[in-house]
mmCIF file with all atom_site columns, C-alpha atoms and ligand atoms in Angstrom:
data_model
loop_
_atom_site.group_PDB
_atom_site.id
_atom_site.type_symbol
_atom_site.label_atom_id
_atom_site.label_alt_id
_atom_site.label_comp_id
_atom_site.label_asym_id
_atom_site.label_entity_id
_atom_site.label_seq_id
_atom_site.pdbx_PDB_ins_code
_atom_site.Cartn_x
_atom_site.Cartn_y
_atom_site.Cartn_z
_atom_site.occupancy
_atom_site.B_iso_or_equiv
_atom_site.pdbx_formal_charge
_atom_site.auth_seq_id
_atom_site.auth_comp_id
_atom_site.auth_asym_id
_atom_site.auth_atom_id
_atom_site.pdbx_PDB_model_num
ATOM   1   C CA  . UNK A 1 1   ? 154.468 109.811 160.426 1.00 68.00 ? 1   UNK A CA  1
ATOM   2   C CA  . UNK A 1 2   ? 152.610 110.657 157.221 1.00 84.00 ? 2   UNK A CA  1
ATOM   3   C CA  . UNK A 1 3   ? 150.099 108.630 155.275 1.00 90.00 ? 3   UNK A CA  1
ATOM   4   C CA  . UNK A 1 4   ? 151.363 105.087 154.674 1.00 94.00 ? 4   UNK A CA  1
ATOM   5   C CA  . UNK A 1 5   ? 152.736 104.610 151.176 1.00 97.00 ? 5   UNK A CA  1
ATOM   6   C CA  . UNK A 1 6   ? 150.858 101.718 149.641 1.00 98.00 ? 6   UNK A CA  1
ATOM   7   C CA  . UNK A 1 7   ? 151.705 100.130 146.279 1.00 98.00 ? 7   UNK A CA  1
ATOM   8   C CA  . UNK A 1 8   ? 150.207 97.368  144.208 1.00 98.00 ? 8   UNK A CA  1
ATOM   9   C CA  . UNK A 1 9   ? 152.279 95.013  142.068 1.00 98.00 ? 9   UNK A CA  1
ATOM   10  C CA  . UNK A 1 10  ? 149.914 93.554  139.470 1.00 97.00 ? 10  UNK A CA  1
ATOM   11  C CA  . UNK A 1 11  ? 150.670 90.691  137.107 1.00 96.00 ? 11  UNK A CA  1
ATOM   12  C CA  . UNK A 1 12  ? 149.728 87.257  135.947 1.00 96.00 ? 12  UNK A CA  1
ATOM   13  C CA  . UNK A 1 13  ? 152.528 85.460  137.834 1.00 97.00 ? 13  UNK A CA  1
ATOM   14  C CA  . UNK A 1 14  ? 152.026 82.250  135.873 1.00 97.00 ? 14  UNK A CA  1
ATOM   15  C CA  . UNK A 1 15  ? 154.031 81.110  137.835 1.00 97.00 ? 15  UNK A CA  1
ATOM   16  C CA  . UNK A 1 16  ? 155.937 83.498  140.139 1.00 98.00 ? 16  UNK A CA  1
ATOM   17  C CA  . UNK A 1 17  ? 159.665 83.606  139.293 1.00 98.00 ? 17  UNK A CA  1
ATOM   18  C CA  . UNK A 1 18  ? 162.765 84.884  141.070 1.00 98.00 ? 18  UNK A CA  1
ATOM   19  C CA  . UNK A 1 19  ? 162.543 87.939  138.804 1.00 97.00 ? 19  UNK A CA  1
ATOM   20  C CA  . UNK A 1 20  ? 159.101 88.777  140.222 1.00 98.00 ? 20  UNK A CA  1
ATOM   21  C CA  . UNK A 1 21  ? 160.312 88.111  143.768 1.00 98.00 ? 21  UNK A CA  1
ATOM   22  C CA  . UNK A 1 22  ? 163.310 90.379  143.283 1.00 97.00 ? 22  UNK A CA  1
ATOM   23  C CA  . UNK A 1 23  ? 160.921 93.196  142.386 1.00 97.00 ? 23  UNK A CA  1
ATOM   24  C CA  . UNK A 1 24  ? 158.671 92.377  145.378 1.00 98.00 ? 24  UNK A CA  1
ATOM   25  C CA  . UNK A 1 25  ? 161.589 92.386  147.826 1.00 98.00 ? 25  UNK A CA  1
ATOM   26  C CA  . UNK A 1 26  ? 162.892 95.693  146.555 1.00 97.00 ? 26  UNK A CA  1
ATOM   27  C CA  . UNK A 1 27  ? 159.405 97.210  146.554 1.00 98.00 ? 27  UNK A CA  1
ATOM   28  C CA  . UNK A 1 28  ? 158.904 96.049  150.135 1.00 98.00 ? 28  UNK A CA  1
ATOM   29  C CA  . UNK A 1 29  ? 161.810 98.242  151.224 1.00 98.00 ? 29  UNK A CA  1
ATOM   30  C CA  . UNK A 1 30  ? 160.469 101.272 149.322 1.00 98.00 ? 30  UNK A CA  1
ATOM   31  C CA  . UNK A 1 31  ? 156.825 101.178 150.442 1.00 98.00 ? 31  UNK A CA  1
ATOM   32  C CA  . UNK A 1 32  ? 155.043 100.725 153.763 1.00 98.00 ? 32  UNK A CA  1
ATOM   33  C CA  . UNK A 1 33  ? 152.753 98.127  152.250 1.00 98.00 ? 33  UNK A CA  1
ATOM   34  C CA  . UNK A 1 34  ? 152.839 96.191  148.981 1.00 98.00 ? 34  UNK A CA  1
ATOM   35  C CA  . UNK A 1 35  ? 149.760 94.378  147.711 1.00 98.00 ? 35  UNK A CA  1
ATOM   36  C CA  . UNK A 1 36  ? 150.549 91.885  144.961 1.00 98.00 ? 36  UNK A CA  1
ATOM   37  C CA  . UNK A 1 37  ? 147.597 91.618  142.607 1.00 98.00 ? 37  UNK A CA  1
ATOM   38  C CA  . UNK A 1 38  ? 147.351 88.283  140.856 1.00 98.00 ? 38  UNK A CA  1
ATOM   39  C CA  . UNK A 1 39  ? 145.207 88.718  137.749 1.00 96.00 ? 39  UNK A CA  1
ATOM   40  C CA  . UNK A 1 40  ? 142.343 86.249  137.909 1.00 93.00 ? 40  UNK A CA  1
ATOM   41  C CA  . UNK A 1 41  ? 140.599 87.014  134.669 1.00 82.00 ? 41  UNK A CA  1
ATOM   42  C CA  . UNK A 1 42  ? 143.315 87.222  132.044 1.00 78.00 ? 42  UNK A CA  1
ATOM   43  C CA  . UNK A 1 43  ? 142.873 87.229  128.317 1.00 78.00 ? 43  UNK A CA  1
ATOM   44  C CA  . UNK A 1 44  ? 145.728 84.782  127.942 1.00 78.00 ? 44  UNK A CA  1
ATOM   45  C CA  . UNK A 1 45  ? 145.504 81.132  128.874 1.00 86.00 ? 45  UNK A CA  1
ATOM   46  C CA  . UNK A 1 46  ? 147.436 80.320  131.998 1.00 93.00 ? 46  UNK A CA  1
ATOM   47  C CA  . UNK A 1 47  ? 149.166 77.098  132.983 1.00 93.00 ? 47  UNK A CA  1
ATOM   48  C CA  . UNK A 1 48  ? 148.105 77.580  136.612 1.00 95.00 ? 48  UNK A CA  1
ATOM   49  C CA  . UNK A 1 49  ? 144.664 78.527  137.894 1.00 94.00 ? 49  UNK A CA  1
ATOM   50  C CA  . UNK A 1 50  ? 144.131 81.840  139.669 1.00 95.00 ? 50  UNK A CA  1
ATOM   51  C CA  . UNK A 1 51  ? 143.980 80.091  143.045 1.00 96.00 ? 51  UNK A CA  1
ATOM   52  C CA  . UNK A 1 52  ? 147.205 78.203  142.355 1.00 97.00 ? 52  UNK A CA  1
ATOM   53  C CA  . UNK A 1 53  ? 149.003 81.381  141.304 1.00 97.00 ? 53  UNK A CA  1
ATOM   54  C CA  . UNK A 1 54  ? 147.770 83.198  144.420 1.00 98.00 ? 54  UNK A CA  1
ATOM   55  C CA  . UNK A 1 55  ? 148.819 80.322  146.665 1.00 98.00 ? 55  UNK A CA  1
ATOM   56  C CA  . UNK A 1 56  ? 152.279 80.024  145.057 1.00 98.00 ? 56  UNK A CA  1
ATOM   57  C CA  . UNK A 1 57  ? 152.868 83.753  145.452 1.00 98.00 ? 57  UNK A CA  1
ATOM   58  C CA  . UNK A 1 58  ? 151.614 83.725  149.085 1.00 98.00 ? 58  UNK A CA  1
ATOM   59  C CA  . UNK A 1 59  ? 153.995 80.915  149.997 1.00 98.00 ? 59  UNK A CA  1
ATOM   60  C CA  . UNK A 1 60  ? 156.901 82.641  148.259 1.00 98.00 ? 60  UNK A CA  1
ATOM   61  C CA  . UNK A 1 61  ? 156.277 85.957  150.073 1.00 98.00 ? 61  UNK A CA  1
ATOM   62  C CA  . UNK A 1 62  ? 155.371 84.522  153.479 1.00 97.00 ? 62  UNK A CA  1
ATOM   63  C CA  . UNK A 1 63  ? 158.465 86.003  155.134 1.00 96.00 ? 63  UNK A CA  1
ATOM   64  C CA  . UNK A 1 64  ? 157.821 89.560  153.995 1.00 98.00 ? 64  UNK A CA  1
ATOM   65  C CA  . UNK A 1 65  ? 155.631 91.137  156.684 1.00 98.00 ? 65  UNK A CA  1
ATOM   66  C CA  . UNK A 1 66  ? 154.480 94.173  154.697 1.00 98.00 ? 66  UNK A CA  1
ATOM   67  C CA  . UNK A 1 67  ? 153.550 92.207  151.573 1.00 98.00 ? 67  UNK A CA  1
ATOM   68  C CA  . UNK A 1 68  ? 150.166 90.636  150.941 1.00 98.00 ? 68  UNK A CA  1
ATOM   69  C CA  . UNK A 1 69  ? 148.737 88.767  147.969 1.00 98.00 ? 69  UNK A CA  1
ATOM   70  C CA  . UNK A 1 70  ? 145.243 89.120  146.542 1.00 98.00 ? 70  UNK A CA  1
ATOM   71  C CA  . UNK A 1 71  ? 143.470 88.135  143.387 1.00 97.00 ? 71  UNK A CA  1
ATOM   72  C CA  . UNK A 1 72  ? 142.078 90.903  141.213 1.00 96.00 ? 72  UNK A CA  1
ATOM   73  C CA  . UNK A 1 73  ? 139.849 91.022  138.240 1.00 94.00 ? 73  UNK A CA  1
ATOM   74  C CA  . UNK A 1 74  ? 139.702 94.250  136.294 1.00 91.00 ? 74  UNK A CA  1
ATOM   75  C CA  . UNK A 1 75  ? 141.760 97.356  135.772 1.00 94.00 ? 75  UNK A CA  1
ATOM   76  C CA  . UNK A 1 76  ? 145.019 97.934  137.627 1.00 94.00 ? 76  UNK A CA  1
ATOM   77  C CA  . UNK A 1 77  ? 143.960 101.394 138.768 1.00 95.00 ? 77  UNK A CA  1
ATOM   78  C CA  . UNK A 1 78  ? 140.649 100.124 140.117 1.00 96.00 ? 78  UNK A CA  1
ATOM   79  C CA  . UNK A 1 79  ? 142.488 97.513  142.124 1.00 97.00 ? 79  UNK A CA  1
ATOM   80  C CA  . UNK A 1 80  ? 144.832 100.254 143.384 1.00 97.00 ? 80  UNK A CA  1
ATOM   81  C CA  . UNK A 1 81  ? 141.875 102.348 144.526 1.00 96.00 ? 81  UNK A CA  1
ATOM   82  C CA  . UNK A 1 82  ? 140.222 99.325  146.124 1.00 96.00 ? 82  UNK A CA  1
ATOM   83  C CA  . UNK A 1 83  ? 143.210 98.637  148.389 1.00 97.00 ? 83  UNK A CA  1
ATOM   84  C CA  . UNK A 1 84  ? 144.013 102.305 149.009 1.00 97.00 ? 84  UNK A CA  1
ATOM   85  C CA  . UNK A 1 85  ? 147.224 102.286 146.960 1.00 98.00 ? 85  UNK A CA  1
ATOM   86  C CA  . UNK A 1 86  ? 148.580 105.308 145.145 1.00 97.00 ? 86  UNK A CA  1
ATOM   87  C CA  . UNK A 1 87  ? 151.463 103.515 143.418 1.00 98.00 ? 87  UNK A CA  1
ATOM   88  C CA  . UNK A 1 88  ? 151.559 100.767 140.797 1.00 97.00 ? 88  UNK A CA  1
ATOM   89  C CA  . UNK A 1 89  ? 154.829 98.866  140.538 1.00 98.00 ? 89  UNK A CA  1
ATOM   90  C CA  . UNK A 1 90  ? 155.930 97.174  137.347 1.00 96.00 ? 90  UNK A CA  1
ATOM   91  C CA  . UNK A 1 91  ? 159.195 95.462  136.543 1.00 95.00 ? 91  UNK A CA  1
ATOM   92  C CA  . UNK A 1 92  ? 161.062 96.354  133.387 1.00 93.00 ? 92  UNK A CA  1
ATOM   93  C CA  . UNK A 1 93  ? 163.379 93.977  131.618 1.00 91.00 ? 93  UNK A CA  1
ATOM   94  C CA  . UNK A 1 94  ? 164.237 94.859  128.044 1.00 80.00 ? 94  UNK A CA  1
ATOM   95  C CA  . UNK A 1 95  ? 163.010 97.287  125.428 1.00 78.00 ? 95  UNK A CA  1
ATOM   96  C CA  . UNK A 1 96  ? 160.176 94.912  124.650 1.00 78.00 ? 96  UNK A CA  1
ATOM   97  C CA  . UNK A 1 97  ? 158.694 95.524  128.118 1.00 86.00 ? 97  UNK A CA  1
ATOM   98  C CA  . UNK A 1 98  ? 159.114 99.259  127.751 1.00 88.00 ? 98  UNK A CA  1
ATOM   99  C CA  . UNK A 1 99  ? 156.717 99.873  124.902 1.00 89.00 ? 99  UNK A CA  1
ATOM   100 C CA  . UNK A 1 100 ? 153.880 97.925  126.477 1.00 90.00 ? 100 UNK A CA  1
ATOM   101 C CA  . UNK A 1 101 ? 154.433 99.516  129.880 1.00 92.00 ? 101 UNK A CA  1
ATOM   102 C CA  . UNK A 1 102 ? 154.658 103.004 128.401 1.00 92.00 ? 102 UNK A CA  1
ATOM   103 C CA  . UNK A 1 103 ? 151.289 102.549 126.747 1.00 93.00 ? 103 UNK A CA  1
ATOM   104 C CA  . UNK A 1 104 ? 149.735 101.114 129.906 1.00 93.00 ? 104 UNK A CA  1
ATOM   105 C CA  . UNK A 1 105 ? 151.173 103.920 132.049 1.00 95.00 ? 105 UNK A CA  1
ATOM   106 C CA  . UNK A 1 106 ? 149.646 106.560 129.805 1.00 95.00 ? 106 UNK A CA  1
ATOM   107 C CA  . UNK A 1 107 ? 146.293 104.829 129.931 1.00 95.00 ? 107 UNK A CA  1
ATOM   108 C CA  . UNK A 1 108 ? 146.461 104.532 133.714 1.00 95.00 ? 108 UNK A CA  1
ATOM   109 C CA  . UNK A 1 109 ? 147.336 108.208 134.048 1.00 94.00 ? 109 UNK A CA  1
ATOM   110 C CA  . UNK A 1 110 ? 144.234 109.161 132.124 1.00 96.00 ? 110 UNK A CA  1
ATOM   111 C CA  . UNK A 1 111 ? 142.059 106.842 134.197 1.00 95.00 ? 111 UNK A CA  1
ATOM   112 C CA  . UNK A 1 112 ? 143.531 107.714 137.592 1.00 95.00 ? 112 UNK A CA  1
ATOM   113 C CA  . UNK A 1 113 ? 145.864 110.723 137.709 1.00 96.00 ? 113 UNK A CA  1
ATOM   114 C CA  . UNK A 1 114 ? 146.363 110.245 141.461 1.00 95.00 ? 114 UNK A CA  1
ATOM   115 C CA  . UNK A 1 115 ? 148.021 106.860 140.909 1.00 96.00 ? 115 UNK A CA  1
ATOM   116 C CA  . UNK A 1 116 ? 151.739 106.972 140.128 1.00 96.00 ? 116 UNK A CA  1
ATOM   117 C CA  . UNK A 1 117 ? 153.422 104.197 138.121 1.00 96.00 ? 117 UNK A CA  1
ATOM   118 C CA  . UNK A 1 118 ? 156.785 103.093 139.505 1.00 97.00 ? 118 UNK A CA  1
ATOM   119 C CA  . UNK A 1 119 ? 159.103 101.061 137.286 1.00 96.00 ? 119 UNK A CA  1
ATOM   120 C CA  . UNK A 1 120 ? 161.832 99.000  138.845 1.00 96.00 ? 120 UNK A CA  1
ATOM   121 C CA  . UNK A 1 121 ? 164.522 97.803  136.510 1.00 94.00 ? 121 UNK A CA  1
ATOM   122 C CA  . UNK A 1 122 ? 165.204 94.116  136.773 1.00 92.00 ? 122 UNK A CA  1
ATOM   123 C CA  . UNK A 1 123 ? 168.393 92.974  138.464 1.00 92.00 ? 123 UNK A CA  1
ATOM   124 C CA  . UNK A 1 124 ? 170.799 91.899  135.700 1.00 92.00 ? 124 UNK A CA  1
ATOM   125 C CA  . UNK A 1 125 ? 170.648 88.202  136.625 1.00 93.00 ? 125 UNK A CA  1
ATOM   126 C CA  . UNK A 1 126 ? 166.919 88.191  135.867 1.00 93.00 ? 126 UNK A CA  1
ATOM   127 C CA  . UNK A 1 127 ? 167.074 90.191  132.672 1.00 91.00 ? 127 UNK A CA  1
ATOM   128 C CA  . UNK A 1 128 ? 166.256 87.214  130.484 1.00 90.00 ? 128 UNK A CA  1
ATOM   129 C CA  . UNK A 1 129 ? 164.013 85.406  132.921 1.00 94.00 ? 129 UNK A CA  1
ATOM   130 C CA  . UNK A 1 130 ? 160.352 85.040  132.036 1.00 95.00 ? 130 UNK A CA  1
ATOM   131 C CA  . UNK A 1 131 ? 157.563 82.804  133.302 1.00 96.00 ? 131 UNK A CA  1
ATOM   132 C CA  . UNK A 1 132 ? 157.099 81.527  129.730 1.00 94.00 ? 132 UNK A CA  1
ATOM   133 C CA  . UNK A 1 133 ? 160.703 80.382  129.384 1.00 95.00 ? 133 UNK A CA  1
ATOM   134 C CA  . UNK A 1 134 ? 160.566 78.721  132.794 1.00 97.00 ? 134 UNK A CA  1
ATOM   135 C CA  . UNK A 1 135 ? 157.414 76.799  131.806 1.00 96.00 ? 135 UNK A CA  1
ATOM   136 C CA  . UNK A 1 136 ? 159.058 75.763  128.567 1.00 95.00 ? 136 UNK A CA  1
ATOM   137 C CA  . UNK A 1 137 ? 162.124 74.423  130.382 1.00 95.00 ? 137 UNK A CA  1
ATOM   138 C CA  . UNK A 1 138 ? 160.009 72.588  132.953 1.00 96.00 ? 138 UNK A CA  1
ATOM   139 C CA  . UNK A 1 139 ? 157.826 71.069  130.227 1.00 94.00 ? 139 UNK A CA  1
ATOM   140 C CA  . UNK A 1 140 ? 160.940 69.463  128.766 1.00 93.00 ? 140 UNK A CA  1
ATOM   141 C CA  . UNK A 1 141 ? 162.072 68.213  132.151 1.00 91.00 ? 141 UNK A CA  1
ATOM   142 C CA  . UNK A 1 142 ? 164.974 70.658  132.573 1.00 94.00 ? 142 UNK A CA  1
ATOM   143 C CA  . UNK A 1 143 ? 165.790 71.875  136.105 1.00 94.00 ? 143 UNK A CA  1
ATOM   144 C CA  . UNK A 1 144 ? 164.303 75.274  136.974 1.00 96.00 ? 144 UNK A CA  1
ATOM   145 C CA  . UNK A 1 145 ? 165.526 75.646  140.574 1.00 96.00 ? 145 UNK A CA  1
ATOM   146 C CA  . UNK A 1 146 ? 167.731 78.610  139.652 1.00 96.00 ? 146 UNK A CA  1
ATOM   147 C CA  . UNK A 1 147 ? 164.817 80.574  138.296 1.00 97.00 ? 147 UNK A CA  1
ATOM   148 C CA  . UNK A 1 148 ? 161.928 80.054  140.690 1.00 98.00 ? 148 UNK A CA  1
ATOM   149 C CA  . UNK A 1 149 ? 161.380 79.620  144.439 1.00 98.00 ? 149 UNK A CA  1
ATOM   150 C CA  . UNK A 1 150 ? 161.342 75.989  145.718 1.00 97.00 ? 150 UNK A CA  1
ATOM   151 C CA  . UNK A 1 151 ? 157.540 75.765  146.060 1.00 98.00 ? 151 UNK A CA  1
ATOM   152 C CA  . UNK A 1 152 ? 157.132 76.814  142.406 1.00 98.00 ? 152 UNK A CA  1
ATOM   153 C CA  . UNK A 1 153 ? 159.848 74.418  141.192 1.00 97.00 ? 153 UNK A CA  1
ATOM   154 C CA  . UNK A 1 154 ? 157.987 71.561  142.853 1.00 96.00 ? 154 UNK A CA  1
ATOM   155 C CA  . UNK A 1 155 ? 154.624 72.568  141.381 1.00 96.00 ? 155 UNK A CA  1
ATOM   156 C CA  . UNK A 1 156 ? 156.150 72.975  137.915 1.00 96.00 ? 156 UNK A CA  1
ATOM   157 C CA  . UNK A 1 157 ? 157.622 69.484  138.095 1.00 94.00 ? 157 UNK A CA  1
ATOM   158 C CA  . UNK A 1 158 ? 154.226 68.033  139.128 1.00 93.00 ? 158 UNK A CA  1
ATOM   159 C CA  . UNK A 1 159 ? 152.442 69.933  136.381 1.00 91.00 ? 159 UNK A CA  1
ATOM   160 C CA  . UNK A 1 160 ? 155.027 68.866  133.780 1.00 91.00 ? 160 UNK A CA  1
ATOM   161 C CA  . UNK A 1 161 ? 154.463 65.214  134.687 1.00 88.00 ? 161 UNK A CA  1
ATOM   162 C CA  . UNK A 1 162 ? 150.758 65.674  134.064 1.00 86.00 ? 162 UNK A CA  1
ATOM   163 C CA  . UNK A 1 163 ? 151.586 67.264  130.704 1.00 83.00 ? 163 UNK A CA  1
ATOM   164 C CA  . UNK A 1 164 ? 149.929 70.476  131.853 1.00 78.00 ? 164 UNK A CA  1
ATOM   165 C CA  . UNK A 1 165 ? 152.602 72.940  130.766 1.00 86.00 ? 165 UNK A CA  1
ATOM   166 C CA  . UNK A 1 166 ? 152.536 72.680  126.997 1.00 64.00 ? 166 UNK A CA  1
ATOM   167 C CA  . UNK A 1 167 ? 149.638 75.075  126.458 1.00 52.00 ? 167 UNK A CA  1
ATOM   168 C CA  . UNK A 1 168 ? 151.099 77.933  128.499 1.00 45.00 ? 168 UNK A CA  1
ATOM   169 C CA  . UNK A 1 169 ? 154.607 77.460  127.137 1.00 41.00 ? 169 UNK A CA  1
ATOM   170 C CA  . UNK A 1 170 ? 154.200 79.524  124.014 1.00 44.00 ? 170 UNK A CA  1
ATOM   171 C CA  . UNK A 1 171 ? 152.655 82.675  125.499 1.00 48.00 ? 171 UNK A CA  1
ATOM   172 C CA  . UNK A 1 172 ? 155.003 85.449  124.401 1.00 47.00 ? 172 UNK A CA  1
ATOM   173 C CA  . UNK A 1 173 ? 154.164 88.258  126.801 1.00 49.00 ? 173 UNK A CA  1
ATOM   174 C CA  . UNK A 1 174 ? 155.312 87.159  130.228 1.00 60.00 ? 174 UNK A CA  1
HETATM 175 P P1  . ADP B 2 .   ? 151.823 90.666  133.046 1.00 89.27 ? 201 ADP B P1  1
HETATM 176 O O1  . ADP B 2 .   ? 151.062 89.624  132.299 1.00 89.27 ? 201 ADP B O1  1
HETATM 177 O O2  . ADP B 2 .   ? 150.954 91.685  133.711 1.00 89.27 ? 201 ADP B O2  1
HETATM 178 O O3  . ADP B 2 .   ? 152.978 91.273  132.313 1.00 89.27 ? 201 ADP B O3  1
HETATM 179 P P2  . ADP B 2 .   ? 153.756 89.090  134.502 1.00 89.27 ? 201 ADP B P2  1
HETATM 180 O O4  . ADP B 2 .   ? 153.462 88.096  135.562 1.00 89.27 ? 201 ADP B O4  1
HETATM 181 O O5  . ADP B 2 .   ? 154.337 88.576  133.246 1.00 89.27 ? 201 ADP B O5  1
HETATM 182 O O6  . ADP B 2 .   ? 152.399 89.853  134.283 1.00 89.27 ? 201 ADP B O6  1
HETATM 183 O O7  . ADP B 2 .   ? 154.715 90.200  135.068 1.00 89.27 ? 201 ADP B O7  1
HETATM 184 C C1  . ADP B 2 .   ? 154.364 90.990  136.155 1.00 89.27 ? 201 ADP B C1  1
HETATM 185 C C2  . ADP B 2 .   ? 155.366 92.099  136.286 1.00 89.27 ? 201 ADP B C2  1
HETATM 186 O O8  . ADP B 2 .   ? 156.656 91.578  136.578 1.00 89.27 ? 201 ADP B O8  1
HETATM 187 C C3  . ADP B 2 .   ? 155.548 92.946  135.021 1.00 89.27 ? 201 ADP B C3  1
HETATM 188 O O9  . ADP B 2 .   ? 155.782 94.275  135.417 1.00 89.27 ? 201 ADP B O9  1
HETATM 189 C C4  . ADP B 2 .   ? 156.782 92.349  134.383 1.00 89.27 ? 201 ADP B C4  1
HETATM 190 O O10 . ADP B 2 .   ? 157.450 93.275  133.567 1.00 89.27 ? 201 ADP B O10 1
HETATM 191 C C5  . ADP B 2 .   ? 157.592 92.018  135.604 1.00 89.27 ? 201 ADP B C5  1
HETATM 192 N N1  . ADP B 2 .   ? 158.570 90.964  135.374 1.00 89.27 ? 201 ADP B N1  1
HETATM 193 C C6  . ADP B 2 .   ? 158.395 89.779  134.788 1.00 89.27 ? 201 ADP B C6  1
HETATM 194 N N2  . ADP B 2 .   ? 159.548 89.074  134.752 1.00 89.27 ? 201 ADP B N2  1
HETATM 195 C C7  . ADP B 2 .   ? 160.486 89.847  135.337 1.00 89.27 ? 201 ADP B C7  1
HETATM 196 C C8  . ADP B 2 .   ? 161.886 89.712  135.595 1.00 89.27 ? 201 ADP B C8  1
HETATM 197 N N3  . ADP B 2 .   ? 162.560 88.637  135.217 1.00 89.27 ? 201 ADP B N3  1
HETATM 198 N N4  . ADP B 2 .   ? 162.510 90.734  136.225 1.00 89.27 ? 201 ADP B N4  1
HETATM 199 C C9  . ADP B 2 .   ? 161.824 91.831  136.590 1.00 89.27 ? 201 ADP B C9  1
HETATM 200 N N5  . ADP B 2 .   ? 160.524 92.033  136.365 1.00 89.27 ? 201 ADP B N5  1
HETATM 201 C C10 . ADP B 2 .   ? 159.848 91.058  135.754 1.00 89.27 ? 201 ADP B C10 1
#
């Protein structure tokens, strides 16, 4: 047995969707250990607090033994080094994701040449699924059970009732 292959999967996960979970499940079969990094200090406003996003992701991944969830605050490559990972996983949907990811990958390579970026293409059913769209639907009371795990659907419904989804609903990038 060689050195364990450890990957991080960083993101805002505001909230986690089935698209994110599809990437996590596939990554869990490719790597010995996957550490999901929930960004705690994001430039964009989030509908859910860092602790809520971590908790939602933990619940959703509870059955995957080689997956753990942590908060992180800083650069992706620093988080990778911190947990002993040499891979960074990102999901790719459409061309719009590509340009941003390409730029980020080049930056990461300069900062940490020993860390390899791994891009997993979204499964077709999640191609048009984004956390923003899900929040928008939930804010208007539409059902979101097809798009998110049950714990997230419940939390979205609670948050929508409190009127707490309107602010996050227009973020374009997730
Ligand atoms: P970030 O703000 O870092 O982009 P997100 O939570 O929006 O964080 O996304 C985290 C990762 O998951 C990114 O690599 C993103 O491209 C990917 N992702 C988001 N939605 C989907 C989806 N529907 N299918 C596959 N990957 C996705």
